[in-house]
Short mmCIF file of C-alpha atoms and ligand atoms in Angstrom, two decimals:
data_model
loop_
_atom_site.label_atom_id
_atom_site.label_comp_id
_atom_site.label_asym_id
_atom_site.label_seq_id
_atom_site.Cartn_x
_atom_site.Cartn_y
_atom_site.Cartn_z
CA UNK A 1 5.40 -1.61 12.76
CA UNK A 2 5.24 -1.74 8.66
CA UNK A 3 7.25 -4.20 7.53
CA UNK A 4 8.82 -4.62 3.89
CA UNK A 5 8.11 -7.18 2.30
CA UNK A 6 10.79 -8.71 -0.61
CA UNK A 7 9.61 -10.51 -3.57
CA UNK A 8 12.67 -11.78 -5.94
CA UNK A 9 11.94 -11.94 -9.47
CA UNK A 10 13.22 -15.51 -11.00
CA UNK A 11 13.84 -13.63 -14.25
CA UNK A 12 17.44 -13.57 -13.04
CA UNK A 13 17.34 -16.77 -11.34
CA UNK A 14 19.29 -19.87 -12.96
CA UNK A 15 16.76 -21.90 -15.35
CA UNK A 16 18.77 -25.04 -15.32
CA UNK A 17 18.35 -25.40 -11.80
CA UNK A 18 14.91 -23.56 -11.07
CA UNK A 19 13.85 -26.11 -8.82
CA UNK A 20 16.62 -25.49 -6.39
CA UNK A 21 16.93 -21.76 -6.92
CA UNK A 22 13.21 -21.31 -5.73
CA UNK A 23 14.33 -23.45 -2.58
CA UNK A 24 16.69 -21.41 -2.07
CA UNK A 25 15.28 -18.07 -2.32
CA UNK A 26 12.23 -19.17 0.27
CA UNK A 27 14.36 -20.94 2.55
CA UNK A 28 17.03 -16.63 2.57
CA UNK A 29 13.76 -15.21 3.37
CA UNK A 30 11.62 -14.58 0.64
CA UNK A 31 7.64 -13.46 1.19
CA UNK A 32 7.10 -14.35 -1.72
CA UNK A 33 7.75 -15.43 -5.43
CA UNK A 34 7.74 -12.70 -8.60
CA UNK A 35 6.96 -14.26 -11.96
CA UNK A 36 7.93 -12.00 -15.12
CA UNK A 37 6.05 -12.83 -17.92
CA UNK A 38 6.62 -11.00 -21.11
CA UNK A 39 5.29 -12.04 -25.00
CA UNK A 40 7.90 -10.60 -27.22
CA UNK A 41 5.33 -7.36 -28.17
CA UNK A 42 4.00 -5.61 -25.08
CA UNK A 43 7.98 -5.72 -24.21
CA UNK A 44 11.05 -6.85 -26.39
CA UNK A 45 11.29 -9.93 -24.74
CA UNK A 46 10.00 -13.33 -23.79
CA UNK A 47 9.89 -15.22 -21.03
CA UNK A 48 7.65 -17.57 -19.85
CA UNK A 49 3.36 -18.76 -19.41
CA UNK A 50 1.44 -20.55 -17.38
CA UNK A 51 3.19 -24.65 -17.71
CA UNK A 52 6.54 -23.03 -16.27
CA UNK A 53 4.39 -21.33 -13.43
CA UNK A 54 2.62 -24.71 -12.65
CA UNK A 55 5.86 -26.45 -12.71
CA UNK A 56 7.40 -25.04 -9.84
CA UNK A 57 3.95 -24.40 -7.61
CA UNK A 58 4.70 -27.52 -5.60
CA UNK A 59 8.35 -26.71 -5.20
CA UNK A 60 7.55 -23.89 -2.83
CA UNK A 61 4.72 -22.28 -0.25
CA UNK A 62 5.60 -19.00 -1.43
CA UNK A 63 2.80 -16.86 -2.80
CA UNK A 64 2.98 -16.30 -6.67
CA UNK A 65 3.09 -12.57 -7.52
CA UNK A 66 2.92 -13.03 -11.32
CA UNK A 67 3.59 -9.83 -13.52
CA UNK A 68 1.92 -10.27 -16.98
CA UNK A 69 3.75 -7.90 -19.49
CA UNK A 70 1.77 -8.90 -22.47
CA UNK A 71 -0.87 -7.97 -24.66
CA UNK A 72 -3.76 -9.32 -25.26
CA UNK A 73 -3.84 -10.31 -21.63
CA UNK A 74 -7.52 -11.29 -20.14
CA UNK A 75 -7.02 -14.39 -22.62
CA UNK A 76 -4.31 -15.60 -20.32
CA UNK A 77 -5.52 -14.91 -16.98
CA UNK A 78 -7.50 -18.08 -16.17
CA UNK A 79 -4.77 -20.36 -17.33
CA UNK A 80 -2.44 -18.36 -14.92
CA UNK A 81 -4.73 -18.75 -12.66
CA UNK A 82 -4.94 -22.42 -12.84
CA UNK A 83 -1.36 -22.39 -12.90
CA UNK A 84 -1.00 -21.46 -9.25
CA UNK A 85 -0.62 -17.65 -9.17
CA UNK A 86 -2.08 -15.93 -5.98
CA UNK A 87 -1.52 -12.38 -7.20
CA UNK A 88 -2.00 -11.40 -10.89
CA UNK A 89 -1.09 -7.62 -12.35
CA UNK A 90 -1.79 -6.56 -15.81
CA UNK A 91 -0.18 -3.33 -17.27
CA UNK A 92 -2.42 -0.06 -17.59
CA UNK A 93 -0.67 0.84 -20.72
CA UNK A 94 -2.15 -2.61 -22.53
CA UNK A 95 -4.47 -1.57 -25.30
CA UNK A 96 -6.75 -4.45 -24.05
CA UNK A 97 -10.20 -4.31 -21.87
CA UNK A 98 -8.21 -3.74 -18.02
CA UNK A 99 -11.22 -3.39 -16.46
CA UNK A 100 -12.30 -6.45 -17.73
CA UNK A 101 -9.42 -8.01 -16.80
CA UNK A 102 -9.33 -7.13 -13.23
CA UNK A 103 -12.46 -8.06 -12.86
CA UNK A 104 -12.09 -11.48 -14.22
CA UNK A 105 -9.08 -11.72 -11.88
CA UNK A 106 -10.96 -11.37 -8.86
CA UNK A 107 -13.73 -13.43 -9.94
CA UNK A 108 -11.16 -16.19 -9.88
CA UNK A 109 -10.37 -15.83 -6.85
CA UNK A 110 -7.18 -14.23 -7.02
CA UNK A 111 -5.57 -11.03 -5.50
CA UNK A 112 -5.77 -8.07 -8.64
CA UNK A 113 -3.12 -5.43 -9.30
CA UNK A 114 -2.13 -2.87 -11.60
CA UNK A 115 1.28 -1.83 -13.14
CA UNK A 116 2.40 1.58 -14.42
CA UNK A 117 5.16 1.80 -16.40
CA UNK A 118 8.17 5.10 -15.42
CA UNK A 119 6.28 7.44 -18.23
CA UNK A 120 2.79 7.10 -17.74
CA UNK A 121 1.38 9.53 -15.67
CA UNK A 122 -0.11 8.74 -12.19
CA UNK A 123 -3.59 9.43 -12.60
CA UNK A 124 -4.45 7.20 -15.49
CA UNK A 125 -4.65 4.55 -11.93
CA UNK A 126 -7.69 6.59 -11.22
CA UNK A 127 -10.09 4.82 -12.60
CA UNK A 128 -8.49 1.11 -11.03
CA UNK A 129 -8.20 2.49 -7.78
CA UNK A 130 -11.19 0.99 -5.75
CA UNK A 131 -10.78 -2.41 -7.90
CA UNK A 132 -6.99 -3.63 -6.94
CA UNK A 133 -4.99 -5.24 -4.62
CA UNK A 134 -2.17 -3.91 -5.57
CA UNK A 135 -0.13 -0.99 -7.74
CA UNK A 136 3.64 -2.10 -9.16
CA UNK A 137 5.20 0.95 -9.88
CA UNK A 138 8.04 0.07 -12.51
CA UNK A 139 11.37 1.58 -11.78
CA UNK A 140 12.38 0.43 -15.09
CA UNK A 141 11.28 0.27 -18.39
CA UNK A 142 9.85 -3.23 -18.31
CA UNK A 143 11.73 -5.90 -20.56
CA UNK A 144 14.99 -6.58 -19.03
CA UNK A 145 16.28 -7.22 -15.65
CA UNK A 146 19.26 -5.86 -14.24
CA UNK A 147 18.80 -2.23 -15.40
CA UNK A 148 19.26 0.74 -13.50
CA UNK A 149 16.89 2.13 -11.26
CA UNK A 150 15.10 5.33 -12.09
CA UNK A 151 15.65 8.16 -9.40
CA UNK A 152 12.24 9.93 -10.35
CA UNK A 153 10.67 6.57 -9.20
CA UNK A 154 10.60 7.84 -5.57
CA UNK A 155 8.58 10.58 -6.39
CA UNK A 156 5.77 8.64 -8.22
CA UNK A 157 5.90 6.04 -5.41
CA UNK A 158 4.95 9.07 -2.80
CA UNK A 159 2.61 10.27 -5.26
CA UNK A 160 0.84 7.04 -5.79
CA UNK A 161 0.61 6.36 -2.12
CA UNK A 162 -0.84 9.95 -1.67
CA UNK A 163 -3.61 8.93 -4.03
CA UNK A 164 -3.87 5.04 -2.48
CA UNK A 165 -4.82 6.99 0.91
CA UNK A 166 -6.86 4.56 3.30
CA UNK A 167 -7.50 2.18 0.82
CA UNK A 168 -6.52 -1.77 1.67
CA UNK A 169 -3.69 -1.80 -1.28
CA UNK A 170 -0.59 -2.78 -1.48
CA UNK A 171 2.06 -0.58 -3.33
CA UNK A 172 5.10 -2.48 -4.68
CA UNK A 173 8.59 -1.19 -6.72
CA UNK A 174 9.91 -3.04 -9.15
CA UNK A 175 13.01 -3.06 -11.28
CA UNK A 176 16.69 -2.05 -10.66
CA UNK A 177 16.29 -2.11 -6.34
CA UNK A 178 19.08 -2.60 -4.79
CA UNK A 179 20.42 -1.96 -1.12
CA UNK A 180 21.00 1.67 -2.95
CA UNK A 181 17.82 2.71 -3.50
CA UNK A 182 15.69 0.13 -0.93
CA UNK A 183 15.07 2.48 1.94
CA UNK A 184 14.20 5.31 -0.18
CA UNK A 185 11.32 3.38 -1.58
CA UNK A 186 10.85 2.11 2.09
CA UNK A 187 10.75 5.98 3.26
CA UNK A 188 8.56 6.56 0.20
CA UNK A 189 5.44 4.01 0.93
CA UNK A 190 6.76 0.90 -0.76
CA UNK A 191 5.60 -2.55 0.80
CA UNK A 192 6.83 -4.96 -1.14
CA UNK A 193 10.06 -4.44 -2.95
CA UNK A 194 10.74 -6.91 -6.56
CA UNK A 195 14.83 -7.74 -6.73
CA UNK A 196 15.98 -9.69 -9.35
CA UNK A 197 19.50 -9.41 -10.39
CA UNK A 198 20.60 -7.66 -6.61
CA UNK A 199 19.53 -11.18 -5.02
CA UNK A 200 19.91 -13.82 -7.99
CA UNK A 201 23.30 -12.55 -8.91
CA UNK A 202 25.16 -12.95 -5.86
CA UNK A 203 26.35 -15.68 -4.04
CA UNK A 204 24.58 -15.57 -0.66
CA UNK A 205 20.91 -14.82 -1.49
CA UNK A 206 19.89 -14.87 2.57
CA UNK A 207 22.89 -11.54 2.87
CA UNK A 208 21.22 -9.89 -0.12
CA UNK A 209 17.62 -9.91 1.11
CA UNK A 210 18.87 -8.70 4.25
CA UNK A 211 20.61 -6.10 2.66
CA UNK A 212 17.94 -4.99 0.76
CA UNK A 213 15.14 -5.23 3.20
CA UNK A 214 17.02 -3.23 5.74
CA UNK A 215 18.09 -5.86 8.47
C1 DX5 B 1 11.38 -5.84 -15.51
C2 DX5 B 1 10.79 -6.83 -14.55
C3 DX5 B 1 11.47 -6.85 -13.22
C4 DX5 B 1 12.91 -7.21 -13.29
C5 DX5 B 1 13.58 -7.10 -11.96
O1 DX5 B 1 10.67 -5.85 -16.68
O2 DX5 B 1 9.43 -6.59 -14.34
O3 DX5 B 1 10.77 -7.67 -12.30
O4 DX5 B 1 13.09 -8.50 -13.76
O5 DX5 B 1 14.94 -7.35 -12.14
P1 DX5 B 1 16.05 -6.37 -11.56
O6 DX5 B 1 15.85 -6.35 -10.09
O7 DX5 B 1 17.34 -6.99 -11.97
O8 DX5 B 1 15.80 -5.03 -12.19
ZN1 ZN B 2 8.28 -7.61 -12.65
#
């Protein structure tokens, strides 16, 4: 039977104590870890790069699903890379070489994916579609954590899964997903769902992730 997968974003997670909050979000049930990175110009805000990634790669087995929301990216791929991620996405909407970037991705070693932010439209994947891993459809506009999630998001995920078809790719939803919206993005095609501020936020992480996830 398909199976959801959850990935919490440590955007919303508590800084001071990272160490312990990434404990604590493997041990409630995680599958794996989501890493927001943003520079300040692809989105309006900033977050973190690769030393903060290495820092906590030996505090958990958890995969790394690192989302790089900055441009110029391929610069900063190897040194993610080195960091510890397992799964790196760029952004289709970054003015820099994607191709080239997914490429260099795999040639690492590492699992590829693409993100599209809520206004692009679908078929601008076309051309990544036989080279990815993995598609992050943003339910958001990307910057911020704890927005709301947009409805029309459904729609695009059933879209995007339409054009996946057979392929070996994973399709993933992030931004604003919450027990709310979680089994319509289930329903939709979603396998992995990204929760920051419905999981980080509360005070029983373990209850959340069940609550999103659907048991
Ligand atoms: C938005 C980020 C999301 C976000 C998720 O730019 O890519 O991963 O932090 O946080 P919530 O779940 O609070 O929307
Ligand atoms: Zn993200």
């Amino acid at each position: 039977m398909h199976k959801v997968q959850i990935a919490p974003s440590i955007l919303s997670a508590d800084f001071s104590n990272l160490e312990s909050e990434v404990r604590a979000i493997e041990k409630a049930g995680a599958h794996m870890l989501h890493i927001d990175v943003m520079d300040g110009h692809f989105v309006n805000n900033i977050t973190f790069g690769p030393a903060l990634v290495k820092s906590i790669r030996d505090k958990t087995r958890l995969p790394f699903d690192v989302h790089l929301m900055i441009d110029p990216v391929t610069k900063y791929i190897t040194d993610f890379a080195d960091a510890g991620a397992d799964i790196i996405t760029v952004h289709i909407e970054a003015e820099d070489d994607i191709q080239g970037a997914i490429e260099l991705i795999r040639s690492l070693g590492k699992k590829a994916g693409i993100a599209i932010n809520p206004e692009t439209k679908i078929d601008k994947i076309l051309p990544f579609i036989d080279v990815v891993d993995q598609v992050i459809v943003m339910s958001v506009h990307p910057g911020f954590a704890g927005q709301s999630f947009i409805r029309d998001s459904i729609d695009r995920i059933q879209k995007i899964k339409v054009l996946i078809a057979s392929r070996n790719i994973l399709l993933e939803v992030d931004g604003g997903i919450s027990s709310l919206c979680s089994q319509d993005c289930i329903n939709a095609g979603c396998d992995i769902l990204v929760a920051g501020s419905s999981i980080f936020n509360t005070n029983n992480y373990e209850h959340s992730i069940r609550e999103i996830i659907g048991s």
